[in-house]
Backbone as XML, in Angstrom:
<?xml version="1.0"?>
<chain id="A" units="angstrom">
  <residue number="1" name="UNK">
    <atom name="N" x="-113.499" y="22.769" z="29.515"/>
    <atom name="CA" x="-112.203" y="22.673" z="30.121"/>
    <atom name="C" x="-111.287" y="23.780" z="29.625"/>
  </residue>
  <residue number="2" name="UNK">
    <atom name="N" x="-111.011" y="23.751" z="28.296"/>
    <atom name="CA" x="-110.137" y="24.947" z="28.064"/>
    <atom name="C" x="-110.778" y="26.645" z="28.585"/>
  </residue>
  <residue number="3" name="UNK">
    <atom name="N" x="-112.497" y="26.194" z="27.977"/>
    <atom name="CA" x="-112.768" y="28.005" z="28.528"/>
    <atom name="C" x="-112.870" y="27.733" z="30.365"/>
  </residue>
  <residue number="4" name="UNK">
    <atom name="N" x="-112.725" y="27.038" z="30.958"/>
    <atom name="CA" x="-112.977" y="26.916" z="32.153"/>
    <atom name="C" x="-111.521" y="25.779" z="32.606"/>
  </residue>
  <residue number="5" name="UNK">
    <atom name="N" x="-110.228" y="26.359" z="32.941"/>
    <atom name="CA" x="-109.621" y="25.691" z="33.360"/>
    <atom name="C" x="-109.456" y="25.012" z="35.221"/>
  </residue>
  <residue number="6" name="UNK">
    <atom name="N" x="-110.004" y="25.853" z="35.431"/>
    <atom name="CA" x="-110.442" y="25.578" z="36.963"/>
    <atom name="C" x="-111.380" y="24.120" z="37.336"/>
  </residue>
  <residue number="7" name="UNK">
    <atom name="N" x="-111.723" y="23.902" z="36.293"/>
    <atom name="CA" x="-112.700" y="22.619" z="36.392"/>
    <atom name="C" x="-111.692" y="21.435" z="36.711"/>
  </residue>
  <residue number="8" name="UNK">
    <atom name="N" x="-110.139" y="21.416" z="36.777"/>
    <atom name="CA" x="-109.684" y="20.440" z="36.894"/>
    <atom name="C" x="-109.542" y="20.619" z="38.620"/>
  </residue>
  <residue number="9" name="UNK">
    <atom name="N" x="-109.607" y="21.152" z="39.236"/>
    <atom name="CA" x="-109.323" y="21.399" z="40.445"/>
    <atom name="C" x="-110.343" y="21.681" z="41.292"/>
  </residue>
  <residue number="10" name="UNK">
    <atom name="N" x="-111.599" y="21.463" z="40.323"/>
    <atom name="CA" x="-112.846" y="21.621" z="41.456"/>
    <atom name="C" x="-113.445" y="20.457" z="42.143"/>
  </residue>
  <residue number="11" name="UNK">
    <atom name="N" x="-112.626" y="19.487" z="41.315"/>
    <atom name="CA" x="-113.372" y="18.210" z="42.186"/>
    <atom name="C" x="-113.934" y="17.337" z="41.639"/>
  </residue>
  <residue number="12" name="UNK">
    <atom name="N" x="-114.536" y="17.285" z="39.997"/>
    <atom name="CA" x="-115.189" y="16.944" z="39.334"/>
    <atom name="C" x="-114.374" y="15.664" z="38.808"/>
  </residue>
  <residue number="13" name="UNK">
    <atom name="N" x="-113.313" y="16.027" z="38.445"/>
    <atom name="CA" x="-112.481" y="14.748" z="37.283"/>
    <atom name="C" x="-112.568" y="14.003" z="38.517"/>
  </residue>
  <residue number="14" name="UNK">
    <atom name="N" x="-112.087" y="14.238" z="39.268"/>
    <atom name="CA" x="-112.149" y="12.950" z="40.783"/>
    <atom name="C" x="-112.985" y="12.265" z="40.998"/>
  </residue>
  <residue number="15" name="UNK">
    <atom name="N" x="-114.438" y="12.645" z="40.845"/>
    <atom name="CA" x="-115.283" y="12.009" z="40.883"/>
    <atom name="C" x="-115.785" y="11.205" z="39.790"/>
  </residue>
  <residue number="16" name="UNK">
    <atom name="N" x="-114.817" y="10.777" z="38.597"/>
    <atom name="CA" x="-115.124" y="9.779" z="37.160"/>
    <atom name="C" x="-114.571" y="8.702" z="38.046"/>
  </residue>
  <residue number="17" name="UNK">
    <atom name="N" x="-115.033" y="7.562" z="38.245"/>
    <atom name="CA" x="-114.485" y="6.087" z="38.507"/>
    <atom name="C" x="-114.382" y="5.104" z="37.429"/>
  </residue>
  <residue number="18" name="UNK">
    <atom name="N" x="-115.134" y="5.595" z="36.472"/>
    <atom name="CA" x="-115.341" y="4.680" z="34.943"/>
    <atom name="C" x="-114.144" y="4.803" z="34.135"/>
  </residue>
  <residue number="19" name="UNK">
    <atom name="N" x="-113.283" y="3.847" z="33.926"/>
    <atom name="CA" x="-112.389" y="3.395" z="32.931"/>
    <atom name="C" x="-112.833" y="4.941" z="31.962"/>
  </residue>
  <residue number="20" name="UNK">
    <atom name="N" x="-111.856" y="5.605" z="31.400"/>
    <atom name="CA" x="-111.680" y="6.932" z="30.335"/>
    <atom name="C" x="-110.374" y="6.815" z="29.509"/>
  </residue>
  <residue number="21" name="UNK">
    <atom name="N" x="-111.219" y="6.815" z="28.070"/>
    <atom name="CA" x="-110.197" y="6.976" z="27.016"/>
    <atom name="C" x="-110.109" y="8.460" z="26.443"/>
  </residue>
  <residue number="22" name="UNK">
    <atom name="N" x="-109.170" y="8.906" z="26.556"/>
    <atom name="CA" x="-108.682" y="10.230" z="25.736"/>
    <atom name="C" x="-108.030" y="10.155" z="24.866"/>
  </residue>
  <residue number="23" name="UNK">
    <atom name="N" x="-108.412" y="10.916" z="23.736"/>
    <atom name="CA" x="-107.491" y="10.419" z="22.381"/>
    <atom name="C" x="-107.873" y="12.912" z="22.247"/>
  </residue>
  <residue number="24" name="UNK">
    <atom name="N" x="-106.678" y="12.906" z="21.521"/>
    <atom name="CA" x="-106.079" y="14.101" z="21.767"/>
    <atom name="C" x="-105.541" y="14.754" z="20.517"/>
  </residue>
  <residue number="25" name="UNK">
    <atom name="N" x="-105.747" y="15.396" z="19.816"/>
    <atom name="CA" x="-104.438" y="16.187" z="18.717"/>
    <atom name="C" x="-103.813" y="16.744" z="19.097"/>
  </residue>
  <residue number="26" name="UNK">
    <atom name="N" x="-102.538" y="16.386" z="18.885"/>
    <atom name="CA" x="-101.316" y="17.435" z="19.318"/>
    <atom name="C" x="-101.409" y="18.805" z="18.697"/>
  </residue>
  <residue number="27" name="UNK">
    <atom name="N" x="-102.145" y="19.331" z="17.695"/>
    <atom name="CA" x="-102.485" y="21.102" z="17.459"/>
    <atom name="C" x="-103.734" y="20.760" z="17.224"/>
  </residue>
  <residue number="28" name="UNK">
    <atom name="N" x="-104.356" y="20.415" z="18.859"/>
    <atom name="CA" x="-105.844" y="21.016" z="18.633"/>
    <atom name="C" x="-105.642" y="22.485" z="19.422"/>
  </residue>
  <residue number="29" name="UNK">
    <atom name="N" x="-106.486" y="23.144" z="18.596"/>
    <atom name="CA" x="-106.277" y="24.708" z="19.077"/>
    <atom name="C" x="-107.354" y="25.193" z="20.131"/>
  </residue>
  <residue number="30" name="UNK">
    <atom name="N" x="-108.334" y="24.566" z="20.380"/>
    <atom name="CA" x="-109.309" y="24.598" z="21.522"/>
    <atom name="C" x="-109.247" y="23.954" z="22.970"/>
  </residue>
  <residue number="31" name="UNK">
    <atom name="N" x="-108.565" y="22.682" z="22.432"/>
    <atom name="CA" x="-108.059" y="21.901" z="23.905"/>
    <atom name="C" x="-106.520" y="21.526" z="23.739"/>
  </residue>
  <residue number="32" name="UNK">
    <atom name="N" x="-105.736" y="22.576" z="24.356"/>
    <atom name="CA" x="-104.257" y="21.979" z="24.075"/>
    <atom name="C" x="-104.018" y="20.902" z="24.408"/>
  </residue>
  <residue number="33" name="UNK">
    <atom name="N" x="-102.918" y="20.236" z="24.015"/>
    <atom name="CA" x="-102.640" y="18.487" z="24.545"/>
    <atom name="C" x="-102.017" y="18.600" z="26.359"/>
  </residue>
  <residue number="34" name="UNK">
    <atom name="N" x="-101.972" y="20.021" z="26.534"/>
    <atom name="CA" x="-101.481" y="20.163" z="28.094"/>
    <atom name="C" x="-102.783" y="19.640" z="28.547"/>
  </residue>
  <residue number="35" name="UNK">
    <atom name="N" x="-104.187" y="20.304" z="27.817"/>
    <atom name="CA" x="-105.154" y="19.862" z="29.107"/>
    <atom name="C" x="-105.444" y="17.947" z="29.394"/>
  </residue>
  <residue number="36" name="UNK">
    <atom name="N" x="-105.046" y="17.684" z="27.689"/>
    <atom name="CA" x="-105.051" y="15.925" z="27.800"/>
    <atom name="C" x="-104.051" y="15.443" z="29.152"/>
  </residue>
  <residue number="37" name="UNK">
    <atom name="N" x="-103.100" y="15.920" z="29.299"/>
    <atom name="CA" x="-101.958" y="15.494" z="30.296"/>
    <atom name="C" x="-102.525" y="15.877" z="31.630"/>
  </residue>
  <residue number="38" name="UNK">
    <atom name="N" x="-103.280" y="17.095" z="32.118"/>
    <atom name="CA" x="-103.757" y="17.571" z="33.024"/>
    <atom name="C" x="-104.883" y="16.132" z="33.380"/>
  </residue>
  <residue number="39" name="UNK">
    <atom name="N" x="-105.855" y="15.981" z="32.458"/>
    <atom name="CA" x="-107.160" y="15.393" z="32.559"/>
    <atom name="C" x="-106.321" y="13.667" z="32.868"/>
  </residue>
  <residue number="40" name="UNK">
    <atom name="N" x="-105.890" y="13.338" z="32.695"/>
    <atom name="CA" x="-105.134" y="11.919" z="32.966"/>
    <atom name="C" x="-104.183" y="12.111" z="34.084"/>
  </residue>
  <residue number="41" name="UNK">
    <atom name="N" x="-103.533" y="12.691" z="34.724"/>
    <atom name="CA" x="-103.124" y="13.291" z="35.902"/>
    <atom name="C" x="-104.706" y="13.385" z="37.106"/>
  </residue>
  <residue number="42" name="UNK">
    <atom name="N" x="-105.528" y="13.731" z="36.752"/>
    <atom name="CA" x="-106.566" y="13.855" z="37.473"/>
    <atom name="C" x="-107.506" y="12.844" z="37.507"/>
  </residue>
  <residue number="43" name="UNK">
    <atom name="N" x="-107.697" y="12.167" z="36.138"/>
    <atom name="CA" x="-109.019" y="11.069" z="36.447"/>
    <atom name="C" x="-107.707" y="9.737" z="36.799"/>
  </residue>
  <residue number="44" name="UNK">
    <atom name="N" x="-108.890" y="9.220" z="37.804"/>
    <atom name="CA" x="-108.281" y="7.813" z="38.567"/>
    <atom name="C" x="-108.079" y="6.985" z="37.757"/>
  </residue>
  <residue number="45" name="UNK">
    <atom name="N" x="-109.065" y="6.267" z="36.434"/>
    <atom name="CA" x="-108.288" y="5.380" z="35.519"/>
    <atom name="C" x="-108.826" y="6.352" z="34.248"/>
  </residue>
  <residue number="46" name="UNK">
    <atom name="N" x="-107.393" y="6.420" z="33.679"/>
    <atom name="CA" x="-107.574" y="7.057" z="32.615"/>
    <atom name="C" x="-106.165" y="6.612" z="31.424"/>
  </residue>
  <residue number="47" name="UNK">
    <atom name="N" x="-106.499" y="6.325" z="30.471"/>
    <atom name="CA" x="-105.564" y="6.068" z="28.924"/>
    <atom name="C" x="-105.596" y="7.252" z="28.239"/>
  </residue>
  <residue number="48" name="UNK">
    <atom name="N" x="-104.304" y="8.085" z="27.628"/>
    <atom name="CA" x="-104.441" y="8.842" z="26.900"/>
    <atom name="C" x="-103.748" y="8.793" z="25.420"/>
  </residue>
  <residue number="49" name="UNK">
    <atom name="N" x="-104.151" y="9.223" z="24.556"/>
    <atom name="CA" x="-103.855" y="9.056" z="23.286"/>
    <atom name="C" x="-103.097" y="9.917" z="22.616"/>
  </residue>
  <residue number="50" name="UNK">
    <atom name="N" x="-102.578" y="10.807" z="22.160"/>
    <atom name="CA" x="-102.175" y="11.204" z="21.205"/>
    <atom name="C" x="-102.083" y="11.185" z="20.159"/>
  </residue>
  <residue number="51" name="UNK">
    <atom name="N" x="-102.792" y="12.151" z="18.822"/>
    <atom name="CA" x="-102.602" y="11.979" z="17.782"/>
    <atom name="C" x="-101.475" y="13.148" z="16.855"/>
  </residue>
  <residue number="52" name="UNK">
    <atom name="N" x="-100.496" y="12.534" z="16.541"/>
    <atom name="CA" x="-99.208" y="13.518" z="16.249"/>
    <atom name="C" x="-99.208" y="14.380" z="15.239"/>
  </residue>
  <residue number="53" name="UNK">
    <atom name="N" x="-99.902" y="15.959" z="14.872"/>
    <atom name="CA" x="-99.896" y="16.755" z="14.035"/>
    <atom name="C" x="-101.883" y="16.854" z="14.099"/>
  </residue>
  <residue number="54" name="UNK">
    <atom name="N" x="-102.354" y="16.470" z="14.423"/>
    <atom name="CA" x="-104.012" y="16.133" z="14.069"/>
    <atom name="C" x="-104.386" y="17.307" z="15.574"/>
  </residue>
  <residue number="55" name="UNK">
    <atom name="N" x="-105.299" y="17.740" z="14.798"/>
    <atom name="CA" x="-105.899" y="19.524" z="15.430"/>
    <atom name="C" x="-107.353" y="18.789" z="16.258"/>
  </residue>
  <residue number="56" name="UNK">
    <atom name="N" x="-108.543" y="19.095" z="16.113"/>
    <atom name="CA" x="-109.190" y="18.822" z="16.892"/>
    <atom name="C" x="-110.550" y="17.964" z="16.475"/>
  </residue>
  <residue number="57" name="UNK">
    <atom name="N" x="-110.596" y="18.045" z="15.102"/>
    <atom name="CA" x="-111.489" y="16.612" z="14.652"/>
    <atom name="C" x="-111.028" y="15.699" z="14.292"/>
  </residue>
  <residue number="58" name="UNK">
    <atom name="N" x="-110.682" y="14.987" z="15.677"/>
    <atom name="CA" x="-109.938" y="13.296" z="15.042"/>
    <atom name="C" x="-110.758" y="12.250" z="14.337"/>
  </residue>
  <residue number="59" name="UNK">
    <atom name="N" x="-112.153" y="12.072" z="14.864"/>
    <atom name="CA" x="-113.240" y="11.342" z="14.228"/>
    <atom name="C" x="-113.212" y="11.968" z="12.450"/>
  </residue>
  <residue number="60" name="UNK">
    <atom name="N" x="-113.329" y="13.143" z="12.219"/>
    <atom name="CA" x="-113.202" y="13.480" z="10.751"/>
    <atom name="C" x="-112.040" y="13.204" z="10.130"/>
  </residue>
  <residue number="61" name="UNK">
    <atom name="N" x="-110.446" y="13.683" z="10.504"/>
    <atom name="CA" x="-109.226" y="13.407" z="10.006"/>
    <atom name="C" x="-108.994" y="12.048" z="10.002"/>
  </residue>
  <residue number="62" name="UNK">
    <atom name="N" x="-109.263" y="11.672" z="11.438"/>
    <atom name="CA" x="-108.610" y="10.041" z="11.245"/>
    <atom name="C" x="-109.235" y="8.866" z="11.768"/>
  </residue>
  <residue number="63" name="UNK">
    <atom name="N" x="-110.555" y="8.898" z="10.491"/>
    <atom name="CA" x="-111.821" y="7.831" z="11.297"/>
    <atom name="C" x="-110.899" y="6.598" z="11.755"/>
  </residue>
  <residue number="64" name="UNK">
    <atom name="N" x="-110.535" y="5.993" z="10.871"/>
    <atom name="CA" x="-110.050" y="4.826" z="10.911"/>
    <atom name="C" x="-109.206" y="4.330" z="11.989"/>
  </residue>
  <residue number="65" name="UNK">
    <atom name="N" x="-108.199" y="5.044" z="12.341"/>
    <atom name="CA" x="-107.858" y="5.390" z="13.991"/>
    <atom name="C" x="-108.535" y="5.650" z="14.859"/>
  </residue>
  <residue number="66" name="UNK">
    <atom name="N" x="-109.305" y="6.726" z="14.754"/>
    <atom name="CA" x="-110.053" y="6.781" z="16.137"/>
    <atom name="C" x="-111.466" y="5.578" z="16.452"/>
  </residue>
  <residue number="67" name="UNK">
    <atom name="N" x="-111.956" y="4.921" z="15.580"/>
    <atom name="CA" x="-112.430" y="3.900" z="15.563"/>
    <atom name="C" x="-111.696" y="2.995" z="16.132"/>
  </residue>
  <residue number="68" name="UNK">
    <atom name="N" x="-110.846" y="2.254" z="15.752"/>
    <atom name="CA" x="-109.979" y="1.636" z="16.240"/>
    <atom name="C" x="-109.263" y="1.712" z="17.560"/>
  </residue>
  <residue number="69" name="UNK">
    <atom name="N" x="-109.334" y="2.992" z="18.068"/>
    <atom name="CA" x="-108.432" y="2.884" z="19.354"/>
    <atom name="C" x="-109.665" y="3.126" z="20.193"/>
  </residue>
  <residue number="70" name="UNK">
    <atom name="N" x="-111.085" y="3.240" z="19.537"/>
    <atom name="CA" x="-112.323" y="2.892" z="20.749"/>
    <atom name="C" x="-112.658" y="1.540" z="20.805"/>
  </residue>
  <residue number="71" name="UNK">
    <atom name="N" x="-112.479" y="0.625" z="19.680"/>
    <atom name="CA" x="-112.893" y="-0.624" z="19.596"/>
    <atom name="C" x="-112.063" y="-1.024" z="20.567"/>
  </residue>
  <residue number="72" name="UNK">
    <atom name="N" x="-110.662" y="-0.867" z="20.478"/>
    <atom name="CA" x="-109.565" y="-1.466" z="21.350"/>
    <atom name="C" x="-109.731" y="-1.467" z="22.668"/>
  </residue>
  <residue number="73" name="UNK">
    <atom name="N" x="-109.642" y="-0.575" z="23.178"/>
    <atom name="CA" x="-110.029" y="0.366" z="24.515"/>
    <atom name="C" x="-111.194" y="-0.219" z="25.572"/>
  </residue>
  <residue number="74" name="UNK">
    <atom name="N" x="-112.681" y="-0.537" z="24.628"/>
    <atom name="CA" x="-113.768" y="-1.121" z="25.082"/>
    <atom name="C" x="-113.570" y="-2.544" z="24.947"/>
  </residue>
  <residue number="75" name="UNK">
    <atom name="N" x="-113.137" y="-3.068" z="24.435"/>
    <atom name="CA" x="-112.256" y="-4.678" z="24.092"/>
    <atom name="C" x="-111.691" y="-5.359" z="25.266"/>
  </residue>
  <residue number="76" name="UNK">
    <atom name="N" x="-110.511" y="-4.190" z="25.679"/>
    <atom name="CA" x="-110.145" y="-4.174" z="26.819"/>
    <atom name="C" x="-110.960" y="-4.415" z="28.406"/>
  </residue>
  <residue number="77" name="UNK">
    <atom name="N" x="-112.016" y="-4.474" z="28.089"/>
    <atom name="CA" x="-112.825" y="-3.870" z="29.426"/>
    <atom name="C" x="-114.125" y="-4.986" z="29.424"/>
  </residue>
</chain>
């Protein structure tokens, strides 16, 4: 997505129908949090997350959260 931003407009995110959780760092430097806002704008059901100051390994920085907001998420469903 970031090296290929065109992928949001080719047709593809449209075609996810499956419930999608996005969880996001606000300074990830590979996928800005614009493309999180883009990708939830585009998929039909989609939750997005934000994590405030956290770059792009949320599973490493903040197991305990990102565990948690998948347990939640699939809980849900």
């Amino acid at each position: 997505m970031a090296l290929d931003p065109g992928a949001y407009e080719s047709g593809t995110f449209e075609k996810i129908r499956q419930p999608t959780l996005l969880l996001w760092g606000s300074r990830d430097l590979y996928f800005p949090k614009s493309h999180g806002w883009r990708a939830l704008a585009t998929l039909t059901d989609a939750q997005l997350k934000i994590y405030n100051g956290a770059g792009h390994s949320l599973p490493i920085a903040y197991p305990a959260h990102f565990a948690s907001d998948i347990h939640a998420f699939l809980a849900d469903r």
